[in-house]
Short mmCIF file of C-alpha atoms in Angstrom, two decimals:
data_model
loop_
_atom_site.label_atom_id
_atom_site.label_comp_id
_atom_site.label_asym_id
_atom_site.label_seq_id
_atom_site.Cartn_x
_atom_site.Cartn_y
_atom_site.Cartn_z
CA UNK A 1 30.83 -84.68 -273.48
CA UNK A 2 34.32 -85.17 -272.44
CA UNK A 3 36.42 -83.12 -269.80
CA UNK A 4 39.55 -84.36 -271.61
CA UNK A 5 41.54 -84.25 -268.22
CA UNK A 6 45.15 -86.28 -268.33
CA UNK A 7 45.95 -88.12 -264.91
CA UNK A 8 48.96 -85.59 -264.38
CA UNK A 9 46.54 -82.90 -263.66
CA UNK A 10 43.59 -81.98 -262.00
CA UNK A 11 41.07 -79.08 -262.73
CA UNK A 12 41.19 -75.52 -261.10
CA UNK A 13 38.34 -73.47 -262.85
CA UNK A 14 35.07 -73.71 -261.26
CA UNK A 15 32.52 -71.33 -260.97
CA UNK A 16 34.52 -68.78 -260.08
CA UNK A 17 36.64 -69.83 -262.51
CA UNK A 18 40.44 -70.87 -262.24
CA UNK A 19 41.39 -69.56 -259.00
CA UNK A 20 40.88 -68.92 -255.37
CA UNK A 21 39.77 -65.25 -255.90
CA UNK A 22 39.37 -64.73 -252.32
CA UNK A 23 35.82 -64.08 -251.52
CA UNK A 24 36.27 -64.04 -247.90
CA UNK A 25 37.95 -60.93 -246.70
CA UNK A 26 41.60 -60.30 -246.79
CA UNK A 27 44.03 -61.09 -243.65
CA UNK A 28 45.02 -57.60 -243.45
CA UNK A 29 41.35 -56.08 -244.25
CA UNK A 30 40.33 -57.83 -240.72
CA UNK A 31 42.73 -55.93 -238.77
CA UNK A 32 43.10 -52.46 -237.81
CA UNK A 33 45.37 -50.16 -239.18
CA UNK A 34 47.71 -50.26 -236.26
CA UNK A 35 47.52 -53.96 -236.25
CA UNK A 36 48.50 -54.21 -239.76
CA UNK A 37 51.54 -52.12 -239.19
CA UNK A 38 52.43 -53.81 -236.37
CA UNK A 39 51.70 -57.62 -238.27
CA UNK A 40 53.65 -56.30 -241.56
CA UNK A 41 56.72 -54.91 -239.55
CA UNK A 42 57.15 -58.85 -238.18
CA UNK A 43 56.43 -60.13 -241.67
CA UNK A 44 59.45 -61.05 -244.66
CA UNK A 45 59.52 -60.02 -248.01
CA UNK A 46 59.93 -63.45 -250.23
CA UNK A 47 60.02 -62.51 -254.36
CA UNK A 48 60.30 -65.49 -256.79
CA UNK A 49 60.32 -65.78 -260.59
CA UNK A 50 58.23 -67.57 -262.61
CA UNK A 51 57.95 -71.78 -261.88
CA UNK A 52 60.03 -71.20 -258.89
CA UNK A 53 59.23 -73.31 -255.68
CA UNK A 54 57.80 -71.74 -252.39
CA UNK A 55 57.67 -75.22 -250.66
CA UNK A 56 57.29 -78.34 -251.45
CA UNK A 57 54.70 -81.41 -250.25
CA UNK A 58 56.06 -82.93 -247.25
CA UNK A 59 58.35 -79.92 -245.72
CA UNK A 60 57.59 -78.93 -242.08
CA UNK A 61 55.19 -75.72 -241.65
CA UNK A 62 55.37 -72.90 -239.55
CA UNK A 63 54.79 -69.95 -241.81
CA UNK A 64 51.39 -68.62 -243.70
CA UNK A 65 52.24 -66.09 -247.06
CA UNK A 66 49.96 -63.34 -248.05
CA UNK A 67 50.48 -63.15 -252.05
CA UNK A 68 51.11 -59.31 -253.26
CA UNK A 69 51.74 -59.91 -256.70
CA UNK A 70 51.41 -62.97 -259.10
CA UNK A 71 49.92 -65.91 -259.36
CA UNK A 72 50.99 -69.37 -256.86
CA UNK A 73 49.96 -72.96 -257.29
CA UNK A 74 49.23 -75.83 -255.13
CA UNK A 75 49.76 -79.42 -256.22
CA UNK A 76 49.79 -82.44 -254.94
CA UNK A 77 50.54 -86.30 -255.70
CA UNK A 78 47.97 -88.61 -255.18
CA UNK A 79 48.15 -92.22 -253.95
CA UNK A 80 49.76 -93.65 -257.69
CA UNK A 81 52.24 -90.28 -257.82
CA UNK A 82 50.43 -88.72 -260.47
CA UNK A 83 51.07 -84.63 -259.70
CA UNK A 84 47.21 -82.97 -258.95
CA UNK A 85 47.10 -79.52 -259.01
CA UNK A 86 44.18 -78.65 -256.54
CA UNK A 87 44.43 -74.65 -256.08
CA UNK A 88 45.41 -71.50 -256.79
CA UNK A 89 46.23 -67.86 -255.22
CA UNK A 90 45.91 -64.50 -256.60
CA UNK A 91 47.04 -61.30 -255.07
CA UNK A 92 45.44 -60.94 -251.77
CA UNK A 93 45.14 -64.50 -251.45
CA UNK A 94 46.78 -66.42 -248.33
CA UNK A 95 47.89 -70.34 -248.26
CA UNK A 96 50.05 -72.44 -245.97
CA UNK A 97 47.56 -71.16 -243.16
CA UNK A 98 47.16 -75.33 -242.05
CA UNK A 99 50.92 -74.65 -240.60
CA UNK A 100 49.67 -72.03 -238.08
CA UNK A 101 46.51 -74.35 -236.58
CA UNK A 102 47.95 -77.81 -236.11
CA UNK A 103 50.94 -79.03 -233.95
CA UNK A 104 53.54 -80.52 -235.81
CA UNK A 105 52.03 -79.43 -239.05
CA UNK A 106 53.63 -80.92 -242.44
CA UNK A 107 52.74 -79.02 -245.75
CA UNK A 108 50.18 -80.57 -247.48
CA UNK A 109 50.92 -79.84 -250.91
CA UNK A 110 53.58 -78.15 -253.24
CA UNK A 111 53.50 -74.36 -254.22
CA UNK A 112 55.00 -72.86 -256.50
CA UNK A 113 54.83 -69.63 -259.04
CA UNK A 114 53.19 -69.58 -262.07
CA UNK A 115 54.33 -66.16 -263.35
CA UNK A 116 56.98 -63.58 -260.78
CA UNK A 117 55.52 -62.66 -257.59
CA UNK A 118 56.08 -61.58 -254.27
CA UNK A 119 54.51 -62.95 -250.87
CA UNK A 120 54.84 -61.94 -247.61
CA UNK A 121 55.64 -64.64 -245.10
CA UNK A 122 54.57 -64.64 -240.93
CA UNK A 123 55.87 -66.65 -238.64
CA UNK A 124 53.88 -68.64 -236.54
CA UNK A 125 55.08 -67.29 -233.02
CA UNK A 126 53.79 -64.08 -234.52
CA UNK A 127 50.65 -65.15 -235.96
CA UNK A 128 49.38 -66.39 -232.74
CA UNK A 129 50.10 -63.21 -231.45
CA UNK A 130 47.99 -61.73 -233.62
CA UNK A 131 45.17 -64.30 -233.18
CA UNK A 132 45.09 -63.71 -229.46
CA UNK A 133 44.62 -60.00 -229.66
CA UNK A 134 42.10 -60.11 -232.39
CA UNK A 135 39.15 -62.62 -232.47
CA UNK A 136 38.70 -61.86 -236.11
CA UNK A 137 41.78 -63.30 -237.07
CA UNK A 138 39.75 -66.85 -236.52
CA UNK A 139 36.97 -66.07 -237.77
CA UNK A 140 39.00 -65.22 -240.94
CA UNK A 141 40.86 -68.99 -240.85
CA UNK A 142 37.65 -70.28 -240.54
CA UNK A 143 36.27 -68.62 -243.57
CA UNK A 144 39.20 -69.59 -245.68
CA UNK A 145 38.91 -72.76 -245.18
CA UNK A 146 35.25 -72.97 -245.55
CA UNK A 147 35.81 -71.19 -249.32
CA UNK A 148 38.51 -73.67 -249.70
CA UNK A 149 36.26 -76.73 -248.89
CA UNK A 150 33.25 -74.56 -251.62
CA UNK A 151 36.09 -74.38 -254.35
CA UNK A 152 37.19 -77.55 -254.13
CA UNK A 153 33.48 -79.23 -254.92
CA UNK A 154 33.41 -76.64 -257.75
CA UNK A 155 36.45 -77.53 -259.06
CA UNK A 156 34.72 -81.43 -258.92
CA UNK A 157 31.90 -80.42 -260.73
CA UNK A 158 33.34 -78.54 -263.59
CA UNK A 159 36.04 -81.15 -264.56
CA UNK A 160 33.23 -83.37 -264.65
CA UNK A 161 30.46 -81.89 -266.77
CA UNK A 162 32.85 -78.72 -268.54
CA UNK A 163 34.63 -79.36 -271.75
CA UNK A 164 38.11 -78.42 -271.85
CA UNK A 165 38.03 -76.15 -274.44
CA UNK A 166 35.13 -73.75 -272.52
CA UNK A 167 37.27 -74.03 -268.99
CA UNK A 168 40.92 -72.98 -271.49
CA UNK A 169 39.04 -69.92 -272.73
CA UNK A 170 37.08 -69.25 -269.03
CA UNK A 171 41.19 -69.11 -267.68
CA UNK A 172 41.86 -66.46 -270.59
CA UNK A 173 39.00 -63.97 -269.53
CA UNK A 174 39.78 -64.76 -265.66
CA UNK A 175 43.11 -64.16 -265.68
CA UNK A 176 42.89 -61.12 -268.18
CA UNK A 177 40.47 -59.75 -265.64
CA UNK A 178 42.75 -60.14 -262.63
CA UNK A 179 45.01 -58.89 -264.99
CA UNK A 180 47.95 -61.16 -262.74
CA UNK A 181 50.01 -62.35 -265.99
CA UNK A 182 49.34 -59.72 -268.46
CA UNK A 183 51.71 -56.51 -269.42
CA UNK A 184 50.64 -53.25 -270.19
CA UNK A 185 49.57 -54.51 -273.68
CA UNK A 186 47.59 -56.55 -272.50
CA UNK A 187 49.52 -59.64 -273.94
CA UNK A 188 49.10 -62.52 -271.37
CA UNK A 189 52.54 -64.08 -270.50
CA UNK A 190 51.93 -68.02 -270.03
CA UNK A 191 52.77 -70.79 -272.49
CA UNK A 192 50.44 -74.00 -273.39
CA UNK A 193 51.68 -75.91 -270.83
CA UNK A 194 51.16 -73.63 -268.12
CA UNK A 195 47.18 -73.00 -269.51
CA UNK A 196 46.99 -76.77 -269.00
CA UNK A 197 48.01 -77.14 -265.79
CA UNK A 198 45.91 -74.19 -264.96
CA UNK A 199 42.75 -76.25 -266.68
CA UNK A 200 43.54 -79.41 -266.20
CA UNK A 201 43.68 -80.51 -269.61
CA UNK A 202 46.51 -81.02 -272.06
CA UNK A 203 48.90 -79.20 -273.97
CA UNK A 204 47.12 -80.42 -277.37
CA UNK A 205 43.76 -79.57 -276.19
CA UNK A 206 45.05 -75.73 -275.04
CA UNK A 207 46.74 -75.73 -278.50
CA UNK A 208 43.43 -76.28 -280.24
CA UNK A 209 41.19 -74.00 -278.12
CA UNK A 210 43.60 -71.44 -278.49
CA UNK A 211 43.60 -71.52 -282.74
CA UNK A 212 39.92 -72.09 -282.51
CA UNK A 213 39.96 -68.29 -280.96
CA UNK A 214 42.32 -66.70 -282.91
CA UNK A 215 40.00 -68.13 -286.09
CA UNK A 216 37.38 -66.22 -284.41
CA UNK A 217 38.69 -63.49 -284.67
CA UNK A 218 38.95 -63.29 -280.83
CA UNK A 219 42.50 -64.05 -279.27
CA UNK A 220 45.92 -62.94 -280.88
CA UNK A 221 48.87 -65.74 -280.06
CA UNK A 222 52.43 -65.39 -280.25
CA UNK A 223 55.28 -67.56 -278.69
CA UNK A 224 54.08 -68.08 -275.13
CA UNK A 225 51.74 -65.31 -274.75
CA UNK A 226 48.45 -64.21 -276.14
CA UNK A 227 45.70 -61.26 -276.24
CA UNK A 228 42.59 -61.05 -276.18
CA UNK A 229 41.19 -58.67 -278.66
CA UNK A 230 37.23 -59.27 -278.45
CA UNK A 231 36.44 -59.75 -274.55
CA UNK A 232 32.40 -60.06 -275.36
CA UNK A 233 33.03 -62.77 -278.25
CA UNK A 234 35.31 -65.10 -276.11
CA UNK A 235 32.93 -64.96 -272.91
CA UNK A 236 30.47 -65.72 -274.93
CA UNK A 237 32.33 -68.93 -276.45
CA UNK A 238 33.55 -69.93 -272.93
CA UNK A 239 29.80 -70.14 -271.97
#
C-alpha cells in the first residue's frame, strides 16, 4: 500500500480527518458573556482572500487569531527546505497561541488562507489580561495544545498506512460537512492543487481520485470546484 506523499507536503487528515476541528472547547465558550464582550471589544477584525498570508515562519509573535470564517493553514519547512504543511483551522479554531506563552516567541510556522476568511486577532497585553482574571483561559491553552500534540500522531499514522486516494475523498466529505468552502449549491470551491496540499499527496493523484468519483456516479467536477451528489456512496469509498 502506498501513501503516495511528495516531499513538498505533508499529510493533514487523520482520524478526524483533514483538520483541527476543535474538540476542545472554544476560547470564547470558556468565558462569560461579559468577558467575551469585554475580550472582543480589545480584539481586530483581520479578513483575507483566498491563498493570502496571515504570517509567515520566522516573524516575531505577539498575537493569537480566533478563525470566524474559512479555512487557514500552517506549514512549515523542514531541515532540507521542503514546505510541510502540518495543520489546519476551521471556524472556531484558534492558532498562533505559542506567541502568548513564551518570551520572545518567534512563529513557528507559516499560515495562510485556503479559501476567504476572517479572524479575529488579540494582543498579547490583552490576553494576559484575560488569563489572569479567568483560570479557564489556561486550562483552555493547555487543552489546545494537548489536541494539537493527538492530531499531530494522527496525522503520522494516516500518511503512513492510508492511501491517498481514501484520505482525497475523506477531505471531500469533511470539508462538505463543515461546509467551510462550499456555496449555497453546494459546489466546493478548491482546485487540485489545493486538495493536495490539504492531503498531502499530489496534484495527479487528486486528479485521479477525483474522476474515479465522478465515474461512480458520486462527485460532479467542474473547473476548480466540485459536488458531491451521493454523500453515502463516497463515505463509503473513503472507508
Amino acid at each position: 500500500m502506498t501513501s503516495d506523499v511528495p516531499r513538498s507536503v505533508a499529510p493533514l487528515s487523520a482520524g478526524s480527518w483533514v483538520v483541527d476541528t476543535c474538540a476542545v472547547d472554544t476560547l470564547l465558550g470558556v468565558l462569560t458573556e461579559p468577558e467575551r464582550t469585554d475580550l472582543l471589544r480589545h480584539t481586530v477584525v483581520r479578513r483575507y482572500g483566498r491563498n493570502e498570508i496571515v504570517f509567515h515562519e520566522g516573524d516575531g509573535g505577539d498575537a493569537l487569531h480566533i478563525v470566524e470564517r474559512g479555512l487557514f493553514v500552517a506549514r512549515s519547512a523542514d531541515t532540507q527546505g521542503h514546505v510541510l504543511t502540518v495543520n489546519a483551522f476551521p471556524p472556531g479554531a484558534v492558532f498562533g497561541e505559542l506567541a502568548l506563552i513564551s518570551d520572545n516567541a518567534v512563529r513557528s510556522a507559516t499560515v495562510s488562507s485556503v479559501s476567504p476568511g476572517q479572524t479575529r486577532l488579540i494582543r498579547r497585553a490583552d490576553f494576559d489580561r484575560l488569563r489572569q482574571a479567568n483560570p479557564g483561559v489556561d486550562r483552555f491553552l493547555v487543552a489546545v495544545l494537548a489536541d494539537r500534540n493527538r492530531l499531530l500522531t494522527s496525522q503520522l499514522m494516516d500518511l503512513m498506512f492510508t492511501p491517498a486516494h481514501q484520505r482525497v475523498h475523506r477531505q471531500l466529505v469533511r470539508l462538505d460537512e463543515l461546509g467551510i468552502a462550499s456555496d449555497e449549491a453546494g459546489w466546493i470551491h478548491l482546485g487540485q492543487e489545493e486538495l493536495a496540499t490539504l492531503t498531502g499527496t499530489t496534484r495527479a493523484t487528486v486528479n485521479r481520485a477525483l474522476r474515479e468519483a465522478q465515474k461512480l456516479g458520486l462527485l460532479e467536477l467542474r473547473r476548480g470546484a466540485s459536488r458531491i451528489v451521493d454523500r453515502v456512496g463516497l463515505e463509503r469509498l473513503a472507508r
